[in-house]
CSV table of C-alpha atoms and ligand atoms in Angstrom, one decimal:
chain,number,residue,atom,x,y,z
A,1,UNK,CA,124.0,53.0,87.2
A,2,UNK,CA,126.7,50.8,85.6
A,3,UNK,CA,128.2,50.2,89.1
A,4,UNK,CA,125.0,48.3,90.0
A,5,UNK,CA,125.8,45.7,87.3
A,6,UNK,CA,127.1,42.4,88.6
A,7,UNK,CA,130.4,40.9,87.6
A,8,UNK,CA,128.5,38.1,85.9
A,9,UNK,CA,126.6,40.6,83.8
A,10,UNK,CA,129.8,42.5,82.9
A,11,UNK,CA,131.4,39.2,82.0
A,12,UNK,CA,128.6,38.4,79.6
A,13,UNK,CA,128.8,41.9,78.0
A,14,UNK,CA,132.6,41.6,77.5
A,15,UNK,CA,132.3,38.1,76.0
A,16,UNK,CA,129.6,39.3,73.7
A,17,UNK,CA,131.7,42.3,72.6
A,18,UNK,CA,134.6,39.9,72.0
A,19,UNK,CA,132.5,37.5,69.9
A,20,UNK,CA,131.2,40.4,67.8
A,21,UNK,CA,134.7,41.7,67.2
A,22,UNK,CA,135.9,38.3,66.2
A,23,UNK,CA,133.0,37.6,63.9
A,24,UNK,CA,133.4,41.0,62.3
A,25,UNK,CA,136.7,39.9,60.8
A,26,UNK,CA,135.8,36.2,60.2
A,27,UNK,CA,137.6,34.9,63.3
A,28,UNK,CA,136.1,32.4,65.7
A,29,UNK,CA,135.4,33.7,69.2
A,30,UNK,CA,137.2,30.7,70.7
A,31,UNK,CA,140.5,32.0,69.2
A,32,UNK,CA,140.6,34.7,71.8
A,33,UNK,CA,141.4,34.2,75.5
A,34,UNK,CA,139.9,36.6,78.0
A,35,UNK,CA,142.3,37.4,80.8
A,36,UNK,CA,140.3,39.0,83.7
A,37,UNK,CA,142.7,41.5,85.2
A,38,UNK,CA,142.3,41.5,89.0
A,39,UNK,CA,144.9,43.9,90.3
A,40,UNK,CA,143.4,45.9,93.2
A,41,UNK,CA,140.3,43.7,93.0
A,42,UNK,CA,139.2,42.0,96.3
A,43,UNK,CA,139.0,38.3,96.6
A,44,UNK,CA,135.2,38.2,96.9
A,45,UNK,CA,134.8,39.9,93.6
A,46,UNK,CA,137.3,37.6,91.9
A,47,UNK,CA,135.2,34.7,93.3
A,48,UNK,CA,132.1,36.2,91.6
A,49,UNK,CA,133.9,36.0,88.3
A,50,UNK,CA,135.1,32.5,89.0
A,51,UNK,CA,131.5,31.5,89.8
A,52,UNK,CA,130.4,33.0,86.6
A,53,UNK,CA,132.8,30.6,84.8
A,54,UNK,CA,135.9,32.7,84.3
A,55,UNK,CA,139.1,30.7,84.8
A,56,UNK,CA,141.9,32.9,83.5
A,57,UNK,CA,143.1,35.8,85.6
A,58,UNK,CA,145.8,38.4,85.3
A,59,UNK,CA,147.8,40.2,88.0
A,60,UNK,CA,150.6,42.8,87.7
A,61,UNK,CA,152.3,42.5,91.1
A,62,UNK,CA,153.8,39.3,92.4
A,63,UNK,CA,153.3,40.4,96.0
A,64,UNK,CA,149.6,41.2,95.5
A,65,UNK,CA,149.0,38.0,93.5
A,66,UNK,CA,150.5,35.5,96.1
A,67,UNK,CA,147.6,35.5,98.5
A,68,UNK,CA,145.0,35.5,95.7
A,69,UNK,CA,146.6,32.5,94.0
A,70,UNK,CA,146.7,30.7,97.4
A,71,UNK,CA,143.2,31.7,98.3
A,72,UNK,CA,141.4,30.7,95.1
A,73,UNK,CA,140.7,27.4,93.4
A,74,UNK,CA,143.6,25.6,91.8
A,75,UNK,CA,142.0,25.3,88.3
A,76,UNK,CA,142.6,29.0,87.7
A,77,UNK,CA,145.2,29.9,85.1
A,78,UNK,CA,147.2,33.0,86.3
A,79,UNK,CA,148.9,35.4,83.9
A,80,UNK,CA,151.6,37.9,85.0
A,81,UNK,CA,151.2,41.2,83.1
A,82,UNK,CA,153.1,43.7,85.2
A,83,UNK,CA,156.7,44.8,85.3
A,84,UNK,CA,158.8,41.8,86.4
A,85,UNK,CA,161.9,42.6,88.5
A,86,UNK,CA,164.6,40.0,88.0
A,87,UNK,CA,164.6,39.3,91.7
A,88,UNK,CA,160.9,38.3,91.5
A,89,UNK,CA,161.3,35.8,88.6
A,90,UNK,CA,161.5,32.7,90.7
A,91,UNK,CA,158.5,33.6,92.8
A,92,UNK,CA,156.5,34.7,89.7
A,93,UNK,CA,157.3,31.4,88.0
A,94,UNK,CA,155.9,29.6,91.0
A,95,UNK,CA,152.6,31.5,90.9
A,96,UNK,CA,151.9,32.1,87.2
A,97,UNK,CA,151.4,29.9,84.2
A,98,UNK,CA,152.2,32.6,81.7
A,99,UNK,CA,154.5,35.6,81.9
A,100,UNK,CA,153.6,38.4,79.5
A,101,UNK,CA,156.4,40.8,80.2
A,102,UNK,CA,159.8,39.4,79.1
A,103,UNK,CA,162.0,42.4,78.3
A,104,UNK,CA,165.5,42.1,79.7
A,105,UNK,CA,168.5,39.9,79.6
A,106,UNK,CA,168.7,40.0,83.4
A,107,UNK,CA,165.2,38.5,83.7
A,108,UNK,CA,166.4,35.7,81.3
A,109,UNK,CA,169.3,34.9,83.5
A,110,UNK,CA,167.0,34.3,86.4
A,111,UNK,CA,164.6,32.2,84.3
A,112,UNK,CA,167.6,30.1,83.2
A,113,UNK,CA,168.0,28.9,86.8
A,114,UNK,CA,164.5,27.5,87.0
A,115,UNK,CA,164.0,23.7,86.9
A,116,UNK,CA,161.3,23.9,84.2
A,117,UNK,CA,160.4,26.4,81.5
A,118,UNK,CA,157.5,28.8,81.7
A,119,UNK,CA,155.4,30.0,78.9
A,120,UNK,CA,156.2,33.7,78.1
A,121,UNK,CA,155.6,36.6,75.8
A,122,UNK,CA,158.0,39.3,74.9
A,123,UNK,CA,156.7,42.8,75.7
A,124,UNK,CA,157.2,45.2,72.8
A,125,UNK,CA,157.3,49.0,73.4
A,126,UNK,CA,155.8,50.1,70.1
A,127,UNK,CA,155.3,53.7,70.7
A,128,UNK,CA,158.9,54.2,72.0
A,129,UNK,CA,157.6,55.6,75.2
A,130,UNK,CA,160.6,56.0,77.4
A,131,UNK,CA,158.6,55.7,80.6
A,132,UNK,CA,157.1,52.4,79.6
A,133,UNK,CA,158.8,49.0,79.7
A,134,UNK,CA,159.2,46.6,76.8
A,135,UNK,CA,161.7,45.9,74.0
A,136,UNK,CA,161.7,48.5,71.2
A,137,UNK,CA,160.9,46.9,67.8
A,138,UNK,CA,164.3,47.6,66.4
A,139,UNK,CA,165.9,45.5,69.2
A,140,UNK,CA,163.4,42.7,68.9
A,141,UNK,CA,165.5,40.4,66.6
A,142,UNK,CA,168.3,40.4,69.1
A,143,UNK,CA,166.1,39.9,72.2
A,144,UNK,CA,164.0,37.2,70.5
A,145,UNK,CA,167.2,35.3,69.7
A,146,UNK,CA,168.4,35.6,73.3
A,147,UNK,CA,165.0,34.6,74.8
A,148,UNK,CA,164.8,31.6,72.4
A,149,UNK,CA,168.1,30.3,73.8
A,150,UNK,CA,167.0,30.7,77.4
A,151,UNK,CA,166.0,27.2,78.8
A,152,UNK,CA,163.7,28.8,81.4
A,153,UNK,CA,161.2,30.2,79.0
A,154,UNK,CA,159.1,29.0,76.1
A,155,UNK,CA,158.6,32.1,74.0
A,156,UNK,CA,155.0,31.9,72.7
A,157,UNK,CA,154.5,35.4,71.3
A,158,UNK,CA,154.4,39.1,71.8
A,159,UNK,CA,152.6,41.5,74.1
A,160,UNK,CA,152.1,45.2,74.0
A,161,UNK,CA,150.4,47.8,76.1
A,162,UNK,CA,150.6,50.7,73.7
A,163,UNK,CA,150.0,54.4,74.2
A,164,UNK,CA,147.1,55.4,76.3
A,165,UNK,CA,144.9,57.0,73.6
A,166,UNK,CA,141.3,58.1,74.1
A,167,UNK,CA,140.2,56.8,70.7
A,168,UNK,CA,140.3,53.0,70.3
A,169,UNK,CA,140.6,53.4,66.5
A,170,UNK,CA,143.8,55.3,67.1
A,171,UNK,CA,145.2,52.1,68.7
A,172,UNK,CA,144.7,50.1,65.5
A,173,UNK,CA,148.0,50.9,63.9
A,174,UNK,CA,149.8,49.7,67.0
A,175,UNK,CA,147.9,46.5,67.2
A,176,UNK,CA,148.5,46.0,63.5
A,177,UNK,CA,152.2,46.5,63.9
A,178,UNK,CA,152.4,43.9,66.7
A,179,UNK,CA,150.6,41.4,64.5
A,180,UNK,CA,153.1,42.0,61.6
A,181,UNK,CA,156.0,41.6,64.1
A,182,UNK,CA,154.2,38.4,65.3
A,183,UNK,CA,154.0,37.1,61.8
A,184,UNK,CA,157.6,37.8,61.2
A,185,UNK,CA,158.6,35.7,64.2
A,186,UNK,CA,156.0,33.0,63.7
A,187,UNK,CA,154.3,33.8,67.0
A,188,UNK,CA,151.3,31.7,68.2
A,189,UNK,CA,150.1,34.4,70.7
A,190,UNK,CA,149.5,38.1,70.6
A,191,UNK,CA,148.5,39.7,73.9
A,192,UNK,CA,147.0,43.1,73.1
A,193,UNK,CA,143.8,45.1,74.0
A,194,UNK,CA,142.4,46.3,77.3
A,195,UNK,CA,138.9,47.4,78.4
A,196,UNK,CA,138.7,50.4,76.1
A,197,UNK,CA,140.1,48.8,72.9
A,198,UNK,CA,140.0,45.0,73.0
A,199,UNK,CA,137.4,45.0,70.1
A,200,UNK,CA,140.0,46.7,67.8
A,201,UNK,CA,142.8,44.4,69.1
A,202,UNK,CA,140.7,41.3,68.3
A,203,UNK,CA,140.0,42.6,64.8
A,204,UNK,CA,143.8,43.0,64.4
A,205,UNK,CA,144.6,39.5,65.6
A,206,UNK,CA,144.8,39.4,69.4
A,207,UNK,CA,144.8,35.9,70.9
A,208,UNK,CA,144.8,37.2,74.5
A,209,UNK,CA,143.0,40.3,75.7
A,210,UNK,CA,143.6,41.7,79.2
A,211,UNK,CA,140.5,43.3,80.6
A,212,UNK,CA,140.1,44.8,84.1
A,213,UNK,CA,137.8,47.8,84.5
A,214,UNK,CA,135.1,46.6,82.1
A,215,UNK,CA,134.7,43.6,84.3
A,216,UNK,CA,135.3,44.9,87.8
A,217,UNK,CA,134.7,48.7,87.5
A,218,UNK,CA,137.1,51.6,87.7
A,219,UNK,CA,140.1,51.0,89.9
A,220,UNK,CA,140.6,53.5,92.8
A,221,UNK,CA,143.4,56.0,92.2
B,301,PLP,C1,145.6,47.0,84.3
B,301,PLP,C2,146.1,46.4,83.1
B,301,PLP,C3,145.2,46.0,82.1
B,301,PLP,C4,143.7,46.1,82.3
B,301,PLP,O1,143.3,47.5,82.1
B,301,PLP,P1,141.8,47.9,81.9
B,301,PLP,O2,141.8,49.2,81.2
B,301,PLP,O3,141.3,48.1,83.3
B,301,PLP,O4,141.1,46.8,81.2
B,301,PLP,C5,145.7,45.3,81.0
B,301,PLP,N1,147.0,45.2,80.8
B,301,PLP,C6,147.9,45.6,81.7
B,301,PLP,C7,149.3,45.4,81.4
B,301,PLP,C8,147.5,46.2,82.9
B,301,PLP,O5,148.4,46.6,83.7
């Protein structure tokens, strides 16, 4: 039954959930940016979201994003949220306004070669999951320093994916930890929260939520 809902309706629901979460902790809904995650989503469905007023989209593969960026209106703001190979930095910087997944000195070397800096967030691996990317919290001081010296990025904040837990409440300590790290570094932006848990992330201070399946339905595979 939920499959029959249009992207516009889903967008309204997500925006309502976001506003409720913000208001529940005395934040203004405008403080939180919704990034509509369009990986594996076909162009026509992205257009539906665009026509419903959405202007900020996220992709996790440079290759997949290129034709979408080229085929959609220029007033869209594109955010890169996937693993960024160093050899894709230049291409990514040409397609995306914000990179959420800074994590390695070799990426920074490539950013340094760019003519102009790109807004970026440092990805933090809070749960110390070895299979996941991101900087472990104990290495963040060092990497923050390195990234701050890189002329190719403007470090605006922190991003985390977090462990894949069934219960959104179980994510709260991770989101809280990212906020505390953000405060320590004086971050403007915190990118945290996905379809299942963005309410909790907003309560804990998210400025950017990355929402895919709640807007476009479950992804295949
Ligand atoms: C796919 C993805 C999302 C969106 O996930 P949903 O659960 O579909 O909302 C958010 N962040 C990242 C990094 C992703 O890869």
